[in-house]
Coordinates of C-alpha atoms in Angstrom, one line a residue:
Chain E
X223 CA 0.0 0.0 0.0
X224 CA 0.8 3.1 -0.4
X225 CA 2.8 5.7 2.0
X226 CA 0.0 8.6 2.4
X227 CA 2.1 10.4 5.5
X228 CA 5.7 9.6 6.7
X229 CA 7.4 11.1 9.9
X230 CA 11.5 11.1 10.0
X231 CA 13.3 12.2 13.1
X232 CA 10.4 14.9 14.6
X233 CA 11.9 17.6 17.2
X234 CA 10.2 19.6 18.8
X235 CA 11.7 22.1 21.5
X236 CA 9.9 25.3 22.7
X237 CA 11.9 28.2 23.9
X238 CA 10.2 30.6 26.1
X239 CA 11.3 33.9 27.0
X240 CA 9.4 34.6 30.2
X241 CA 10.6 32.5 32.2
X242 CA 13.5 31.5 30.8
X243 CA 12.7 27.8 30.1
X244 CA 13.5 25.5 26.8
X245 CA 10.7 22.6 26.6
X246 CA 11.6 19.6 24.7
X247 CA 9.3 17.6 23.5
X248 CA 9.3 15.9 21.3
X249 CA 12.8 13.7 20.5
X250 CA 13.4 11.7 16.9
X251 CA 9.6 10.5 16.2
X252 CA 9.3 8.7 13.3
X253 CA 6.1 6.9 11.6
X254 CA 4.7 5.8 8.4
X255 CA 1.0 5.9 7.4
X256 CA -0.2 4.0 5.0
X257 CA -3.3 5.3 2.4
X258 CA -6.1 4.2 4.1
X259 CA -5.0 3.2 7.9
X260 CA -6.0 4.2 10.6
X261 CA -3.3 5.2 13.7
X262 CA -3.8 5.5 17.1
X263 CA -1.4 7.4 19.1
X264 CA -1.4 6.4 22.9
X265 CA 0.5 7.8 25.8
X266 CA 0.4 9.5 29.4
X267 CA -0.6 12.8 28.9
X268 CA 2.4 15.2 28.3
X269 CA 4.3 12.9 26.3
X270 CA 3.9 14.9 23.6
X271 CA 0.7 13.6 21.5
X272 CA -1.1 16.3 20.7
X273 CA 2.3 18.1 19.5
X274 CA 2.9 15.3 17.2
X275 CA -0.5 16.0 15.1
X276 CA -0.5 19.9 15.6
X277 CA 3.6 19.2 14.5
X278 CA 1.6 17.6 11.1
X279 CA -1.0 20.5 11.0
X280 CA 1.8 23.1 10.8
X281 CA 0.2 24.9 13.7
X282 CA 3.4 23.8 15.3
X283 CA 6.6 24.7 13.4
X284 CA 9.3 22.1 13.3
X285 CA 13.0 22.5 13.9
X286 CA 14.5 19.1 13.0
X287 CA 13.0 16.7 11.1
X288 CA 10.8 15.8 8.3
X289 CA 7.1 15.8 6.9
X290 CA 6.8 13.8 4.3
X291 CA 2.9 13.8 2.6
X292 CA 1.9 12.7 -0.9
X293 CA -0.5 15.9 -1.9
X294 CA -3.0 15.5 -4.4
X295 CA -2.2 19.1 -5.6
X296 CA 1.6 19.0 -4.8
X297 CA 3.1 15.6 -4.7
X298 CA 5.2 14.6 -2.4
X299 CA 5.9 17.3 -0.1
X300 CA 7.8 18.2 3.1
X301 CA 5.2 20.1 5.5
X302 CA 7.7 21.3 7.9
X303 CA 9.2 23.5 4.7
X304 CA 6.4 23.9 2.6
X305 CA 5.8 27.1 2.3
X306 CA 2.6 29.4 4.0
X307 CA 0.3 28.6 1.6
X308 CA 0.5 25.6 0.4
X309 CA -0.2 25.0 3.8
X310 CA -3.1 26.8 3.5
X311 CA -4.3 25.1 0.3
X312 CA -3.7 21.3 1.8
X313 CA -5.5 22.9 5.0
X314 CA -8.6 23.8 3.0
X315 CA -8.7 20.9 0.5
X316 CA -7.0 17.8 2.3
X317 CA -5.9 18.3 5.6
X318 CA -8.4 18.1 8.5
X319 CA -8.1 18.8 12.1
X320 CA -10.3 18.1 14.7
X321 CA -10.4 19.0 18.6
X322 CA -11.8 18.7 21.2
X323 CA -12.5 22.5 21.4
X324 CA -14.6 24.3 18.7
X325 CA -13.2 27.2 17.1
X326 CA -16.3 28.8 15.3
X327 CA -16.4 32.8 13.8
X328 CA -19.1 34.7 15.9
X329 CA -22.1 35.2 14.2
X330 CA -22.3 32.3 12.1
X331 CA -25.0 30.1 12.2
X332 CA -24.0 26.4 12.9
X333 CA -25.3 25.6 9.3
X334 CA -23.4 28.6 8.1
X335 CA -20.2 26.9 9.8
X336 CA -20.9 23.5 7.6
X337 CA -21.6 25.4 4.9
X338 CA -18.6 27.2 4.9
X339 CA -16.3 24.7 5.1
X340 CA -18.3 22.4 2.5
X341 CA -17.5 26.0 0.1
X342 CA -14.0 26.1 0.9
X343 CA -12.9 22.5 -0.5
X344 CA -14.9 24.1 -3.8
X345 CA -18.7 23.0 -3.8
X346 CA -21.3 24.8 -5.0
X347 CA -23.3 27.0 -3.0
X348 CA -26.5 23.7 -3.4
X349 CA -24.4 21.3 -2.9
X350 CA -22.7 22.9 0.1
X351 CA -26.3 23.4 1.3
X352 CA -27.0 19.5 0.9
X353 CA -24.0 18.4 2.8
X354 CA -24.6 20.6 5.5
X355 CA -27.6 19.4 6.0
X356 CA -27.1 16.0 5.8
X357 CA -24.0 16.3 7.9
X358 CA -25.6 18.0 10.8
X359 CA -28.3 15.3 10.9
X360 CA -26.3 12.5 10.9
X361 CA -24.4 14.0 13.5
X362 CA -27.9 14.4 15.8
X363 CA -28.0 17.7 15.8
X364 CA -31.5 18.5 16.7
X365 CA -32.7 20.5 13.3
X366 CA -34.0 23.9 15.3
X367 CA -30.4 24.4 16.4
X368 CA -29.2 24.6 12.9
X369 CA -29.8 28.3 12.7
X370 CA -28.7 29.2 15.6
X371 CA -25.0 30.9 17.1
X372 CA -23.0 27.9 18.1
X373 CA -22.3 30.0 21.5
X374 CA -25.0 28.6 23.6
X375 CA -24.5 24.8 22.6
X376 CA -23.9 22.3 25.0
X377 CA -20.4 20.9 25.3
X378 CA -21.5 17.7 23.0
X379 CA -23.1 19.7 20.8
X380 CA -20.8 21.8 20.0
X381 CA -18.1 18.9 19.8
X382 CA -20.7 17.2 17.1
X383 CA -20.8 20.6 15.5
X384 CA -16.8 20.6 14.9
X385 CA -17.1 17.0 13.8
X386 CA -19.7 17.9 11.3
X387 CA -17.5 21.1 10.2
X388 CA -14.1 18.8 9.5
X389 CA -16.0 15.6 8.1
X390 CA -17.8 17.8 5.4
X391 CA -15.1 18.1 3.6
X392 CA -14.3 14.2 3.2
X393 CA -10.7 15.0 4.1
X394 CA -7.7 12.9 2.4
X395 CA -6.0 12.8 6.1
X396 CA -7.8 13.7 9.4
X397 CA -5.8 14.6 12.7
X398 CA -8.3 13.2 15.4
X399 CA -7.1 15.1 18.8
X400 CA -9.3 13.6 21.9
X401 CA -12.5 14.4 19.6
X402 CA -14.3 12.2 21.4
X403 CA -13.1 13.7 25.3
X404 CA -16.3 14.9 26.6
X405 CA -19.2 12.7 24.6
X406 CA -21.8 10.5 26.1
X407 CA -21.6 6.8 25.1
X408 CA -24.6 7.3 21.6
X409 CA -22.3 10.1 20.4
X410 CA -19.3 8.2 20.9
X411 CA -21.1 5.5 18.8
X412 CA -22.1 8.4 15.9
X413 CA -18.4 9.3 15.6
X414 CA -17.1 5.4 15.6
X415 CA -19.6 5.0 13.1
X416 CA -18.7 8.4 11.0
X417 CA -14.6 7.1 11.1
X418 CA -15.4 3.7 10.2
X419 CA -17.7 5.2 7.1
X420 CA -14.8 8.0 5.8
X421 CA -12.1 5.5 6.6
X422 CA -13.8 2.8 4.0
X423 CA -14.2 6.1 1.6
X424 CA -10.5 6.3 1.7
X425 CA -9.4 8.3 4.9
X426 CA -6.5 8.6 6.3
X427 CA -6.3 8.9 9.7
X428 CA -3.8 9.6 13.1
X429 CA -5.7 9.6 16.5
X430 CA -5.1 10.3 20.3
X431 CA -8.1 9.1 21.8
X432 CA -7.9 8.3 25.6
X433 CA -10.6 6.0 26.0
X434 CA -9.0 2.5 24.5
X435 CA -12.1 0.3 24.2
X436 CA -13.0 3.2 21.7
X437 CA -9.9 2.8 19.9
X438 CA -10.3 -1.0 20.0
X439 CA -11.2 -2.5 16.3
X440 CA -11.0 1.4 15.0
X441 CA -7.6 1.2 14.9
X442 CA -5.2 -0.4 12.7
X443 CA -2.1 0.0 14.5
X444 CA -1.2 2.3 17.8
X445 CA 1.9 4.3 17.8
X446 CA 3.1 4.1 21.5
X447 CA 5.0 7.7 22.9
X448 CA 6.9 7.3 26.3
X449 CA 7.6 10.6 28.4
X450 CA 10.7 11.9 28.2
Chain S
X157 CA 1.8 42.0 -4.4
X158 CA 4.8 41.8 -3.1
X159 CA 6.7 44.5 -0.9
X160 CA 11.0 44.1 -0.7
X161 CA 12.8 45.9 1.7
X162 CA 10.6 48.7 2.6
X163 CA 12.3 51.3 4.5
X164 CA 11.3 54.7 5.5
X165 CA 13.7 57.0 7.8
X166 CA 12.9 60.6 8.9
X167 CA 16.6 61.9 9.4
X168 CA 19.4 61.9 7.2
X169 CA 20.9 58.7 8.5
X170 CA 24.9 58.2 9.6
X171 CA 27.0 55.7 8.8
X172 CA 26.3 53.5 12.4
X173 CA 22.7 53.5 12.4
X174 CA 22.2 52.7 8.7
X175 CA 24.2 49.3 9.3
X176 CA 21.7 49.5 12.7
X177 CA 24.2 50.0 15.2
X178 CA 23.7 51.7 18.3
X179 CA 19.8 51.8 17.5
X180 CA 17.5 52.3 20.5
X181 CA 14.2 50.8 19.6
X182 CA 14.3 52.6 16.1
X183 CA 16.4 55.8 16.4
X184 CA 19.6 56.2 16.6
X185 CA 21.0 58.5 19.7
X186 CA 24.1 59.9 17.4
X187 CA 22.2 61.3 14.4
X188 CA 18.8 61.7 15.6
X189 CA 17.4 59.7 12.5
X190 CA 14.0 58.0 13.3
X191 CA 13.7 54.6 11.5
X192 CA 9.8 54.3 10.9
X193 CA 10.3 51.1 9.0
X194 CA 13.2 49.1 8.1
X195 CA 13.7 46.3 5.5
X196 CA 10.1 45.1 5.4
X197 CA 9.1 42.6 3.2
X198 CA 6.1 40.3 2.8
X199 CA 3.8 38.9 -0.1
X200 CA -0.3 38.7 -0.6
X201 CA -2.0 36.3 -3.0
X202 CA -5.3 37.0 -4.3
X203 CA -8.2 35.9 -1.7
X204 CA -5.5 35.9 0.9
X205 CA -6.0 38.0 4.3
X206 CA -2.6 38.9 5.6
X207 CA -2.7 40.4 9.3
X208 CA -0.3 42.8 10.8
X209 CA -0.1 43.5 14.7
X210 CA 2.5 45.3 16.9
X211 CA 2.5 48.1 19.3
X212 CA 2.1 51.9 18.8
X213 CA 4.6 53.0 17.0
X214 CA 6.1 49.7 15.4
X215 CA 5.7 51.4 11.7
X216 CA 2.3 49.5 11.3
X217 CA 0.7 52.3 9.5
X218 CA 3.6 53.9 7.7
X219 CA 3.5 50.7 5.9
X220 CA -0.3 51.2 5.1
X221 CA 0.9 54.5 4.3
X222 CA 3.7 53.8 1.5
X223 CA 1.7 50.8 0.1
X224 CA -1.1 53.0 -0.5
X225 CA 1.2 55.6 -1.8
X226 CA -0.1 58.0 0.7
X227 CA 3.8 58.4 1.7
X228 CA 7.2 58.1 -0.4
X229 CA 9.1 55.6 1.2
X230 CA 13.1 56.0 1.5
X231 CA 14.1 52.7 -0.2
X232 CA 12.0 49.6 -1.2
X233 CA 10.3 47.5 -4.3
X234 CA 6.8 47.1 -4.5
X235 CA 5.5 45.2 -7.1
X236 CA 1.9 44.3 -8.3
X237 CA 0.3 41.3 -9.9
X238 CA -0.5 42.9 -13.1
X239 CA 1.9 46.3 -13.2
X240 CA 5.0 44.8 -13.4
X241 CA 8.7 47.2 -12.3
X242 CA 8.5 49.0 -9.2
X243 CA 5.0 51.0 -8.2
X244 CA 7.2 53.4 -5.7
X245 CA 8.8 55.0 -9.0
X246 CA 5.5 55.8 -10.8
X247 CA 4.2 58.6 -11.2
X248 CA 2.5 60.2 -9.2
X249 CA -0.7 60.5 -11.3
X250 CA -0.3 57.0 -12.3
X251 CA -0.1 56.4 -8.6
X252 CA -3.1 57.9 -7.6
X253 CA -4.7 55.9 -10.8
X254 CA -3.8 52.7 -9.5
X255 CA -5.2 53.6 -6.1
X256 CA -8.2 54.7 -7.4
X257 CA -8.9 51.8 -9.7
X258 CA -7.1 49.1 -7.7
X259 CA -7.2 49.6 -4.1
X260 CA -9.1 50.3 -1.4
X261 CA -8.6 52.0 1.8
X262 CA -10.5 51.8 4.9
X263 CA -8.6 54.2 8.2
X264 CA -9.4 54.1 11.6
X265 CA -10.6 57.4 11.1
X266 CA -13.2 57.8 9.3
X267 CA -12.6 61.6 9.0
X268 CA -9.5 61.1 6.8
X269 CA -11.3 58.4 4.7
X270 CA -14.7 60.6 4.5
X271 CA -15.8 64.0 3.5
X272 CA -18.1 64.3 6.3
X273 CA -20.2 67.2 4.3
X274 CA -20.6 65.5 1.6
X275 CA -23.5 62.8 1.3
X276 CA -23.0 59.1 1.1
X277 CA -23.1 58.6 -2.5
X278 CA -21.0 61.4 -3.4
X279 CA -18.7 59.5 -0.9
X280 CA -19.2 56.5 -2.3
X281 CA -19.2 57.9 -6.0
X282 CA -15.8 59.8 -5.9
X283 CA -13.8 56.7 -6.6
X284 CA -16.2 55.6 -9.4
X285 CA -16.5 58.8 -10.8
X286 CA -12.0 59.7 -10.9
X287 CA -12.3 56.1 -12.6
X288 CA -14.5 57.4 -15.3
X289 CA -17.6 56.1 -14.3
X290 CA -19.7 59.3 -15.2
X291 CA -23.3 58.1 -15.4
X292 CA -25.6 59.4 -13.3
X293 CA -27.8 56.7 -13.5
X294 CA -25.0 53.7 -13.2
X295 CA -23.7 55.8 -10.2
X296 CA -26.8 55.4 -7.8
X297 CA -27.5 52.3 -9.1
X298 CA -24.0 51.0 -7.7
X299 CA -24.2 53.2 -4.7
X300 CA -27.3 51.6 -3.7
X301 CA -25.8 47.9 -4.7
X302 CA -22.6 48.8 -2.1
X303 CA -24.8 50.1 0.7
X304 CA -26.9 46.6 0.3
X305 CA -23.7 45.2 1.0
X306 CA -22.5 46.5 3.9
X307 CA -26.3 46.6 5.5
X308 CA -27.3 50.3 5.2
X309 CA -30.5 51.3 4.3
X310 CA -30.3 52.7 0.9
X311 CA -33.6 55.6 2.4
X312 CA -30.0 57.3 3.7
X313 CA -27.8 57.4 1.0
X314 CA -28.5 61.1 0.6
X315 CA -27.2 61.9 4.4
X316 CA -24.3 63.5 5.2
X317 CA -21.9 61.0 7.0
X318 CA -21.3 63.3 10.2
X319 CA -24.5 62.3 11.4
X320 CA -23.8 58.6 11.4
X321 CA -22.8 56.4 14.5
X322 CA -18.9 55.6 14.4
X323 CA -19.9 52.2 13.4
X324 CA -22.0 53.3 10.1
X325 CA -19.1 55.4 9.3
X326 CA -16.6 52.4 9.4
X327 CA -19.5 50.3 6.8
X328 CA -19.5 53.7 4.7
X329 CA -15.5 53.8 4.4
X330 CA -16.0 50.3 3.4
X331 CA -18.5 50.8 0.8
X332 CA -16.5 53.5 -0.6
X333 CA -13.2 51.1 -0.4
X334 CA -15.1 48.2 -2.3
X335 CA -16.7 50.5 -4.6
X336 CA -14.2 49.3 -7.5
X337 CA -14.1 46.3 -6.8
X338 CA -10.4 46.5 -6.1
X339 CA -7.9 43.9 -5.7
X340 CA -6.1 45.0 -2.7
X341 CA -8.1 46.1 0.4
X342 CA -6.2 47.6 3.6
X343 CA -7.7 48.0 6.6
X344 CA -6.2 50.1 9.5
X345 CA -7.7 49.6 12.7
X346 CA -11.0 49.6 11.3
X347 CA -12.9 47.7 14.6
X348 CA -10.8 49.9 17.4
X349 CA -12.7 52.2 19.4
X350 CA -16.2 50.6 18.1
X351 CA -18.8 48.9 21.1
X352 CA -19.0 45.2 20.8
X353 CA -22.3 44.9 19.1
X354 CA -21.5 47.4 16.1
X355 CA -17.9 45.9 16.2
X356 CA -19.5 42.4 15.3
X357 CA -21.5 44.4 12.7
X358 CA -18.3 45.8 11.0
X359 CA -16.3 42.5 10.9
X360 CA -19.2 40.4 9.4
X361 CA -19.4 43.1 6.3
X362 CA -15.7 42.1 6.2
X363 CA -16.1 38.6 6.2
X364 CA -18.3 38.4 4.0
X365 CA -16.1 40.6 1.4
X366 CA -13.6 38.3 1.7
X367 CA -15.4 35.6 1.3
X368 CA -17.6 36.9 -1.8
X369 CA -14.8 39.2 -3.5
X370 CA -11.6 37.4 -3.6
X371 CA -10.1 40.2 -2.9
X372 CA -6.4 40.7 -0.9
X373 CA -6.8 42.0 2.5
X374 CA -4.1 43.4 5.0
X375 CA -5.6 44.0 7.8
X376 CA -4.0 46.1 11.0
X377 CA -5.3 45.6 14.0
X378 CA -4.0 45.7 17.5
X379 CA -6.7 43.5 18.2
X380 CA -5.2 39.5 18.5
X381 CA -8.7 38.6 18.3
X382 CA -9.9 40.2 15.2
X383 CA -6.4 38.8 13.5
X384 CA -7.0 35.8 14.8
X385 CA -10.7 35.4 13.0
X386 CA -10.0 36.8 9.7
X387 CA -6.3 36.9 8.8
X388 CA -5.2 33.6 7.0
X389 CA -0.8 34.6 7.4
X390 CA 0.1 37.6 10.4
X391 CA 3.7 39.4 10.9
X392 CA 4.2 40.8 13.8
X393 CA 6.0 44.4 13.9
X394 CA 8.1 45.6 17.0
X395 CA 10.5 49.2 16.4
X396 CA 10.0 49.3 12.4
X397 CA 11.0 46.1 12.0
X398 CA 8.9 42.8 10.8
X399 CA 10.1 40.0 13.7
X400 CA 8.0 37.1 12.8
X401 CA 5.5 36.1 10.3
X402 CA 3.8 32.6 10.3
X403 CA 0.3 31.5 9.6
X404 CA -1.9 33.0 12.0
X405 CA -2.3 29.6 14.1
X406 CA 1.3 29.5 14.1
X407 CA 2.2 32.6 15.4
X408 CA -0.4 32.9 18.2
X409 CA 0.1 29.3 19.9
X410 CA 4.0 28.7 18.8
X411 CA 5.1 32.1 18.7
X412 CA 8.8 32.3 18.6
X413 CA 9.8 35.9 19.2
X414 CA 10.3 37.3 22.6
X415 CA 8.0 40.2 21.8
X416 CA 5.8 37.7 20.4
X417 CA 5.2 35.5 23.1
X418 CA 4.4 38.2 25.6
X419 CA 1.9 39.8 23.3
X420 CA 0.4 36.4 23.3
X421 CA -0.2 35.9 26.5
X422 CA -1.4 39.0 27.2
X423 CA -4.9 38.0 25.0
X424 CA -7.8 37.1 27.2

């Protein structure tokens, strides 16, 4: 099979000023990722997990090491020295992201929020409409919340919400931090179901998911990161 | 566009601080020479929002300033998409003809972007008009298109702006900015000293020109918030000088300058 995403000798060190401190972090990490798979990433929490996928992301800059993804639009290309926006470009059309935290604009309506990110990967306006719609109901998103600020949700709302934005958009590779942290048992179930669907479409996908028996039969292979 | 090494200096300069030694902050205690910017240099793609933060005083707005050729700058390239050779050593005239017909401006101040005697159309109009657009007819039509679009009830066009609220002046400077449908807009400060509500107001009309224009934004704003909603890249400016540029995400949660990090953490 092909090599979607490989990882050669990851650093990551953060310098701060105030206090005076260098963090290290993250020390050689090196992975492949095969088209399709799906990779759990499990360790205690501040070995450096969530650094690894926001390393992938770019939201993260990298020091040493090496990037390696096969772009649909670029080829095979070295994320930690791509340049700003191609970045941008594999962010929008190939890349997704998804927290545990929802980052939404004020003001936009929670189908405004699908739609827009249904636009950006280049639908039209109806079909971005369509998906939106059929995203926020799979996701069990009661149908009069769809017009309405994201603000006020409820913590598992909001999460489905996020889940709904990044899954839109059918993503080549999806970067899966904790998404499922704060979800009652039936969600949990909507998003195992929603991985398991994208990942038979062709997904990609590296996650840090704390609860194991949800990992369990999701995952391919788990990627194990000790504490320095 | 593209910008290159973008400097502007009020002083003659000596022979220490133009290598920049001795410099505190950005003058230079032998010569007296005040280094507003120094060696800037960035790039904006078309449908790209590039933000720009940094103190008072860090030469955020005489860069607005030289790239909308409101001031010369000492030293520097600019070029544009579709000009070609360097747009600092036009003409004047051709200058103000590739403001008028390819950029738009919004200030902080309304006052310097307005004629607050004049009505809203004839505000509106003024860049149509200097770009040949001499039909009266067209003219309101497009007026009333551009008000739609930043959500002011056409029944006003024939006010006069200095009875608007702060935030209606903003959406005017905006309408007037757009009017062309340029392909560079800057905006300088254009939320600060608004109330929350009409704030909100000022950056959806934003949003959605970026989204439904294509259009290339730099955006100033001391705001991390607003930068953090709209712009996709963000260089940071401390003493004249760019120190760090990144994409937004990038520069507010892995900041690497000093100055940087600081600013970061003061954001609530």
């Amino acid at each position: 099979m092909n090599t979607i995403l490989s990882v050669k000798n990851l650093n990551k060190t953060f310098r701060i000023y105030e206090p005076d401190r260098t963090i290290k972090t993250l020390e050689n990490i090196s992975f492949d990722l095969a088209e399709r798979e799906f990779l759990g990433i499990v360790g205690a929490s501040g070995s450096g997990k969530s650094t690894i996928l926001r390393c992938v992301y770019q939201t993260y800059r990298v020091e040493y090491g090496e990037i390696r993804y096969r772009s649909v639009r670029y080829g095979n290309i070295d994320l930690a020295r791509a340049a700003d926006r191609e970045i941008l470009h594999i962010r929008k059309k190939e890349i997704a992201y998804v927290s545990q935290f929802l980052e939404v604009l004020p003001r936009i309506t929670a189908r405004q929020s699908v739609e827009n990110s249904a636009l950006e990967v280049g639908a039209s306006y109806e079909e971005a409409q369509a998906s939106a719609e059929e995203m926020l109901a799979y996701f069990h998103l009661p149908s009069d919340l769809w017009d309405i600020y994201p603000h006020m949700f409820s913590g598992g709302e909001k999460l489905r919400l996020n889940l709904a934005k990044s899954m839109v958009k059918k993503p080549r590779l999806l970067l899966l931090d904790e998404p499922t942290a704060s979800l009652d048992a039936d969600s949990k179930k909507l998003v195992r179901g929603i991985l398991v669907k994208l990942n038979h479409e062709g997904a990609s996908m590296i996650g840090i998911f704390h609860d194991l028996d949800f990992m369990d039969g999701l995952c391919n292979r788990t990627l194990n990161i000790t504490v320095r | 566009m593209s910008v290159n090494r973008l400097t502007v200096r009020y002083g003659t300069g000596c022979s220490d601080c133009e290598n920049g030694i001795g410099l505190q902050k950005n003058r230079c205690p032998k010569c007296g020479t005040i280094w507003a910017l120094r060696d800037a240099a960035f790039s904006l793609y078309q449908g790209e929002v590039l933000g720009v933060v940094g103190e008072s005083g860090s030469g955020k707005s005489t860069m607005m300033k030289c790239i909308c050729f409101d001031e010369s700058p000492t030293l520097g390239e600019y070029t544009v998409h579709t000009g070609g050779g360097n747009a600092f050593q036009l003409s004047r005239q051709s200058q103000k003809q590739f403001r008028n017909e390819r950029m738009g401006m919004v200030y902080q101040n309304p006052m310097l972007g307005l004629k607050m005697d004049y009505s809203v159309t004839s505000n509106i109009a003024e860049n149509l008009i200097a770009s040949n657009c001499k039909n009266v007819s067209h003219l309101r039509a497009r007026v009333t298109e551009l008000l739609e679009i930043v959500e002011i009830s056409p029944f006003r066009m024939k006010e006069k702006p200095k009875y608007f609220s702060g935030g209606m002046q903003q959406r005017v400077q905006i309408a007037k900015a757009i009017a062309n449908n340029p392909q560079i807009l800057l905006l300088d400060e254009v939320t600060t000293g608004l109330d929350l509500s009409v704030q909100a107001k000022v950056l959806d009309v934003i949003k959605k020109i970026i989204r439904e224009f294509n259009v290339a934004v730099i955006l100033v704003s001391h705001d991390l918030a607003v930068i953090k909603m709209l712009a996709d890249r963000t260089v940071v400016m401390l003493d004249g000088e760019i120190i760090e540029r990144g994409l937004t995400d990038q520069v507010m949660e892995d900041p690497q300058h000093p100055y940087t990090q600081q600013l970061v953490h003061s954001l609530l």
